[in-house]
Amino acid sequence: MFKKVLHKPWLAWLDKRIPPNPSHALNMRSVFILPSRFGWGFIVMCMCLFLLGTNYQNNLMLLLSYLLLSVMLLTLFYSYQNFAAIALSVSPPKSVFANTSAHLTLDRVKHSNYQTKPEGLLQIQWLQFPKLKDTTSIIFDIGNQEQRLTIPLLLHTRGEHKLPRITLKSAYPFGLYNCWTHLDFDVKVMAYPEPKAGKLGEVVHHTQDTAGSKEDERQGNEDFFALTDFIEGEPLNRVAWKQVAKTGNWVVKQFSEQRSDDVYLSLPTNIPLEEGLSALTQKIVSMQSQGVHYGLKLGSTTFTPNNSIAHMHQCLSALATYPNTPFAVSHASATPAAAPSATLAAQVADNSVSKGFSK
């Protein structure tokens, strides 16, 4: 109860002392340092040696206590200098589905005030107050050649979530001191509804151009139209592999066909909201992978039929924020890995195969 009362004032104090920022270079305001348990035991041992040396007038014991205390003092400055040399910047996180892990990717950058590189093991975990039982931490070797740190976070609900602060801890070099900080990278991530099979409505509209013609050029699978640059997430069956082999440039084939009837997806009213949004998400993902043009009617918002990756993200974002849901996250127990290079469309394909749409 006492911790809950101090929760908001403590976070407000952190916001003033360490304001949210896309990049952080540690300094005296953002670094906290105190002796560890081992460090406190070390201090007590030095005091005991000093008392024994004074009591028995043993100069060697006094010299030993002074030597150990000097090591303790020097370690204080070295531990701070090593930890304060950390500088990190954030990369925009990719959108995910509900009940899957988002990834906060941090890039190591050069610190403006330090020429040396940090060393030792760095412990990273999400800051929660009070702590939960499922709190997990990830250990990185900050001194290796890896320039990117990836922290997973499991998102249980759809919507746009602001990621909490992360806690960095280090006990380098001798474990006598614990250095830590709580950084807010001011990052938001979009969690789309979890795709699940369900019933939904489809409204079909026959379209004509201004001249009354019922034919129009459109991306399809009939007649070859042109070659365009490859955009990550497009189906690989459209890639012009011969051109890729000759020039090394990734291009895709665009086809033309007669304009077909436009399909507008709508939210069903006879099932719960979350089930309807999940069914719409599954349908959008399925039509996107099949290359079918689709539109979306959601409340007063209408998205005209298209089949681009940007169109899919717009539709899924509208579903994720209709209406807004409360923030709820928990820590993922995944091991550290490189930042995922696959796009959402690739995740969709994997989910559709593994789950059958029943992240």
XYZ file of C-alpha atoms in Angstrom:
359
model
C 0.000 0.000 0.000
C 2.831 2.363 0.893
C 4.563 1.668 -2.428
C 1.404 2.414 -4.387
C 1.100 5.792 -2.682
C 4.663 6.689 -3.686
C 4.261 5.427 -7.253
C 3.086 8.621 -8.988
C 5.317 11.069 -7.048
C 8.341 8.886 -7.727
C 7.623 8.698 -11.463
C 7.008 12.462 -11.536
C 10.398 13.000 -9.883
C 12.027 10.734 -12.462
C 10.389 12.701 -15.292
C 11.991 15.888 -13.966
C 15.396 14.382 -13.271
C 15.598 12.120 -16.363
C 13.123 13.545 -18.934
C 11.820 11.303 -21.747
C 14.042 11.473 -24.794
C 14.675 9.318 -27.908
C 18.362 9.160 -26.944
C 20.180 9.206 -23.620
C 23.827 9.843 -22.748
C 24.326 9.034 -19.072
C 25.651 11.709 -16.724
C 25.676 12.585 -13.030
C 21.942 13.385 -13.022
C 20.888 10.098 -14.558
C 23.261 7.685 -12.773
C 22.611 6.321 -9.290
C 25.316 4.418 -7.422
C 25.452 2.702 -4.034
C 27.553 -0.103 -2.502
C 26.244 -3.595 -3.175
C 25.775 -6.208 -0.455
C 29.260 -7.411 -1.157
C 30.445 -3.808 -0.993
C 28.860 -3.201 2.404
C 30.436 -6.406 3.682
C 33.769 -5.209 2.319
C 33.412 -1.922 4.227
C 32.531 -3.740 7.454
C 35.587 -5.966 7.048
C 37.821 -2.917 6.581
C 36.399 -1.335 9.724
C 37.009 -4.533 11.694
C 40.603 -4.654 10.457
C 41.084 -1.043 11.454
C 39.689 -1.650 14.961
C 41.831 -4.747 15.429
C 44.940 -2.947 14.206
C 44.263 -0.026 16.533
C 43.547 -2.271 19.512
C 46.659 -4.423 19.080
C 48.789 -1.580 17.684
C 49.517 -3.662 14.577
C 50.767 -1.362 11.845
C 50.543 -4.046 9.130
C 46.863 -4.597 9.882
C 46.246 -0.846 9.800
C 48.090 -0.612 6.484
C 45.965 -3.430 5.092
C 42.737 -1.695 6.147
C 43.904 1.566 4.521
C 44.816 -0.283 1.346
C 41.433 -2.012 1.106
C 39.577 1.263 1.776
C 41.561 2.952 -0.988
C 40.577 0.161 -3.373
C 36.964 0.706 -2.347
C 37.223 4.432 -3.014
C 38.950 4.047 -6.380
C 36.387 1.472 -7.456
C 33.656 4.042 -6.774
C 35.043 6.436 -9.370
C 35.898 3.724 -11.874
C 32.442 2.110 -11.615
C 30.758 5.439 -12.252
C 33.068 6.324 -15.136
C 32.444 2.993 -16.833
C 28.665 3.116 -16.420
C 28.333 6.802 -17.364
C 30.078 6.112 -20.687
C 26.904 4.410 -21.955
C 24.953 6.295 -24.617
C 21.882 4.804 -26.283
C 19.385 5.841 -28.939
C 16.118 4.124 -29.801
C 14.940 2.767 -33.142
C 11.221 3.036 -33.978
C 9.531 -0.217 -32.903
C 7.518 -2.215 -35.409
C 3.810 -2.774 -34.981
C 2.752 -6.163 -33.674
C -0.398 -8.114 -32.925
C -1.909 -8.347 -29.472
C -0.547 -11.171 -27.300
C 2.788 -11.028 -29.112
C 6.050 -9.398 -28.113
C 7.041 -5.950 -29.252
C 10.764 -5.212 -29.341
C 12.430 -2.052 -28.102
C 15.666 -1.773 -30.065
C 18.454 0.353 -28.604
C 21.521 1.344 -30.609
C 24.790 2.086 -28.883
C 26.170 5.468 -29.912
C 29.350 7.334 -29.051
C 29.239 9.325 -25.827
C 30.231 12.945 -26.297
C 31.997 13.204 -22.921
C 33.847 9.866 -22.840
C 36.396 8.405 -25.235
C 36.492 4.990 -23.537
C 33.937 2.261 -24.209
C 31.918 0.731 -21.347
C 32.786 -2.778 -20.229
C 31.159 -5.572 -18.261
C 27.702 -7.099 -18.066
C 24.645 -4.860 -18.313
C 21.346 -5.989 -16.811
C 18.196 -4.555 -18.442
C 14.594 -4.886 -17.311
C 11.355 -2.957 -17.575
C 10.680 -0.625 -14.677
C 7.547 -1.430 -12.690
C 6.502 -0.080 -9.335
C 5.713 -2.130 -7.377
C 7.535 -5.032 -8.973
C 5.563 -7.930 -10.383
C 6.301 -11.577 -9.793
C 6.923 -12.207 -13.496
C 9.582 -9.520 -13.787
C 12.427 -10.810 -15.918
C 15.754 -9.267 -16.795
C 18.111 -9.618 -19.735
C 21.893 -9.666 -19.429
C 23.996 -8.054 -22.170
C 27.756 -7.925 -22.507
C 28.137 -4.217 -23.093
C 31.819 -4.640 -23.936
C 31.374 -6.932 -26.948
C 31.001 -5.914 -30.572
C 27.215 -5.893 -30.549
C 25.975 -2.373 -31.231
C 22.277 -3.136 -30.798
C 20.294 -4.219 -27.738
C 16.801 -5.663 -28.119
C 14.347 -5.849 -25.223
C 11.074 -7.803 -25.719
C 7.792 -6.718 -24.181
C 4.584 -8.763 -24.329
C 1.509 -6.676 -25.211
C -1.753 -8.232 -24.069
C -4.206 -5.694 -25.480
C -4.630 -3.867 -28.764
C -4.097 -0.118 -29.101
C -1.252 2.360 -29.033
C 0.915 1.721 -25.975
C 3.542 3.965 -24.450
C 6.426 1.784 -23.381
C 7.527 2.180 -19.740
C 10.960 3.119 -18.513
C 13.772 0.600 -18.633
C 16.246 0.001 -15.827
C 19.941 -0.474 -16.616
C 22.159 -2.006 -13.928
C 25.861 -2.770 -13.756
C 28.203 -3.993 -10.993
C 31.407 -3.743 -13.014
C 34.295 -4.170 -12.230
C 34.455 -5.884 -8.832
C 30.817 -5.997 -7.767
C 31.462 -3.563 -4.919
C 29.014 -0.979 -6.284
C 25.687 -1.144 -8.086
C 25.202 1.502 -10.765
C 21.730 1.913 -12.227
C 19.474 4.289 -14.090
C 15.832 4.486 -15.245
C 15.517 5.718 -18.844
C 12.388 6.744 -20.737
C 12.858 6.716 -24.517
C 9.430 8.245 -25.203
C 8.405 5.374 -27.490
C 4.936 4.222 -28.503
C 4.084 0.960 -30.240
C 0.905 -0.051 -32.026
C -0.609 -3.424 -31.163
C -3.121 -4.644 -33.726
C -6.011 -6.905 -32.697
C -5.121 -10.561 -32.495
C -6.190 -12.230 -35.786
C -8.853 -14.872 -35.265
C -11.379 -16.501 -37.585
C -14.929 -15.178 -37.313
C -17.971 -13.884 -39.175
C -17.966 -10.412 -40.699
C -19.781 -8.414 -43.337
C -18.643 -7.660 -46.874
C -20.279 -4.884 -48.901
C -19.598 -5.062 -52.654
C -19.831 -1.917 -54.788
C -19.544 -1.939 -58.588
C -17.373 1.022 -59.668
C -17.034 2.967 -62.923
C -14.689 5.718 -64.004
C -15.803 9.240 -64.973
C -16.189 8.322 -68.646
C -18.574 5.496 -67.836
C -16.092 2.790 -68.729
C -16.166 -0.350 -66.624
C -12.494 -1.079 -67.187
C -9.496 0.404 -65.491
C -5.825 -0.310 -65.060
C -5.195 -2.006 -61.750
C -2.612 -4.211 -60.097
C -3.535 -7.822 -60.654
C -2.270 -11.059 -62.097
C -3.234 -10.980 -65.820
C -1.171 -8.787 -68.201
C 2.335 -7.524 -67.484
C 2.313 -3.781 -66.909
C 5.669 -2.532 -65.550
C 8.613 -3.147 -63.239
C 8.769 -1.219 -59.982
C 11.167 -1.147 -57.051
C 10.677 -3.851 -54.454
C 9.105 -2.724 -51.176
C 9.758 -4.878 -48.134
C 6.674 -6.944 -47.395
C 5.466 -7.456 -50.985
C 4.798 -11.054 -52.115
C 7.952 -12.786 -53.306
C 6.088 -14.415 -56.211
C 5.993 -11.000 -57.898
C 9.770 -10.489 -57.755
C 11.448 -10.404 -61.168
C 14.183 -12.869 -60.315
C 15.893 -12.629 -63.713
C 16.347 -8.894 -63.285
C 17.603 -9.433 -59.746
C 20.183 -11.950 -60.986
C 21.383 -9.635 -63.780
C 21.486 -6.239 -62.063
C 21.275 -7.057 -58.372
C 18.413 -4.567 -57.971
C 15.218 -5.951 -56.478
C 12.219 -5.172 -58.678
C 8.692 -6.567 -58.803
C 6.343 -7.180 -61.685
C 3.172 -5.118 -61.856
C 0.205 -6.514 -63.793
C -2.976 -4.967 -65.128
C -6.464 -6.361 -65.284
C -10.013 -5.191 -65.615
C -11.362 -3.395 -62.562
C -13.409 -5.800 -60.497
C -15.998 -5.050 -57.880
C -14.618 -3.341 -54.785
C -14.939 -5.201 -51.516
C -15.527 -3.218 -48.346
C -15.136 -4.975 -45.031
C -17.328 -3.897 -42.154
C -17.517 -4.586 -38.444
C -20.240 -7.126 -37.557
C -22.759 -6.006 -34.951
C -24.073 -9.394 -33.845
C -20.874 -10.502 -32.080
C -18.733 -8.922 -29.316
C -16.503 -6.023 -30.327
C -13.178 -7.742 -29.739
C -14.232 -10.836 -31.690
C -15.343 -8.679 -34.597
C -12.089 -6.726 -34.632
C -10.091 -9.961 -34.535
C -12.135 -11.356 -37.422
C -11.566 -8.179 -39.441
C -7.836 -8.373 -38.732
C -7.712 -11.971 -39.929
C -9.628 -11.093 -43.109
C -7.431 -8.101 -43.904
C -4.280 -10.148 -43.425
C -5.647 -12.946 -45.597
C -6.716 -10.625 -48.430
C -3.420 -8.767 -48.259
C -1.413 -11.981 -48.658
C -3.632 -13.059 -51.558
C -3.188 -9.758 -53.387
C -6.913 -8.922 -53.229
C -7.990 -5.278 -53.150
C -10.132 -4.443 -50.155
C -11.591 -1.444 -48.367
C -12.757 -0.898 -44.812
C -15.783 0.845 -43.360
C -15.333 1.429 -39.643
C -17.771 3.819 -38.023
C -17.584 7.138 -39.850
C -14.210 6.276 -41.407
C -13.917 4.688 -44.844
C -10.747 3.385 -46.465
C -10.961 3.016 -50.238
C -9.929 -0.363 -51.688
C -6.227 -0.931 -52.106
C -3.645 -3.652 -51.658
C -0.522 -1.793 -50.580
C 1.404 -2.435 -47.387
C 0.672 1.116 -46.214
C -3.048 0.518 -46.752
C -2.910 -2.619 -44.619
C -1.195 -0.760 -41.787
C -3.764 2.056 -41.961
C -6.647 -0.363 -41.713
C -5.088 -2.375 -38.891
C -4.229 0.817 -36.991
C -7.839 1.926 -37.249
C -8.944 -1.418 -35.835
C -6.388 -1.188 -33.029
C -7.673 2.199 -31.847
C -11.393 1.507 -32.236
C -12.143 2.301 -29.513
C -9.064 2.940 -27.373
C -8.286 0.234 -24.843
C -6.365 0.573 -21.567
C -2.634 -0.025 -21.501
C -1.629 -3.487 -20.314
C 1.752 -5.113 -20.788
C 3.859 -7.779 -19.152
C 7.444 -8.825 -19.521
C 8.428 -11.356 -22.137
C 10.787 -14.062 -21.061
C 12.496 -14.236 -24.421
C 16.234 -14.210 -24.685
C 18.048 -11.233 -26.246
C 18.262 -11.334 -29.988
C 18.960 -9.112 -32.918
C 16.241 -6.737 -34.013
C 13.698 -8.511 -36.206
C 14.182 -7.744 -39.872
C 10.903 -9.255 -41.060
C 8.021 -6.908 -41.646
C 4.521 -7.253 -40.311
C 3.458 -8.965 -43.497
C 6.017 -11.696 -42.889
C 4.786 -12.062 -39.306
C 1.282 -12.377 -40.656
C 2.256 -15.208 -42.951
C 3.975 -17.056 -40.117
C 1.006 -16.591 -37.801
C -1.454 -17.744 -40.424
C 0.462 -20.973 -40.946
C 1.168 -21.746 -37.303
C -2.122 -20.604 -35.799
C -4.466 -21.029 -38.694
C -5.912 -17.741 -37.440
C -7.894 -19.532 -34.920
C 1.011 -13.218 -32.720
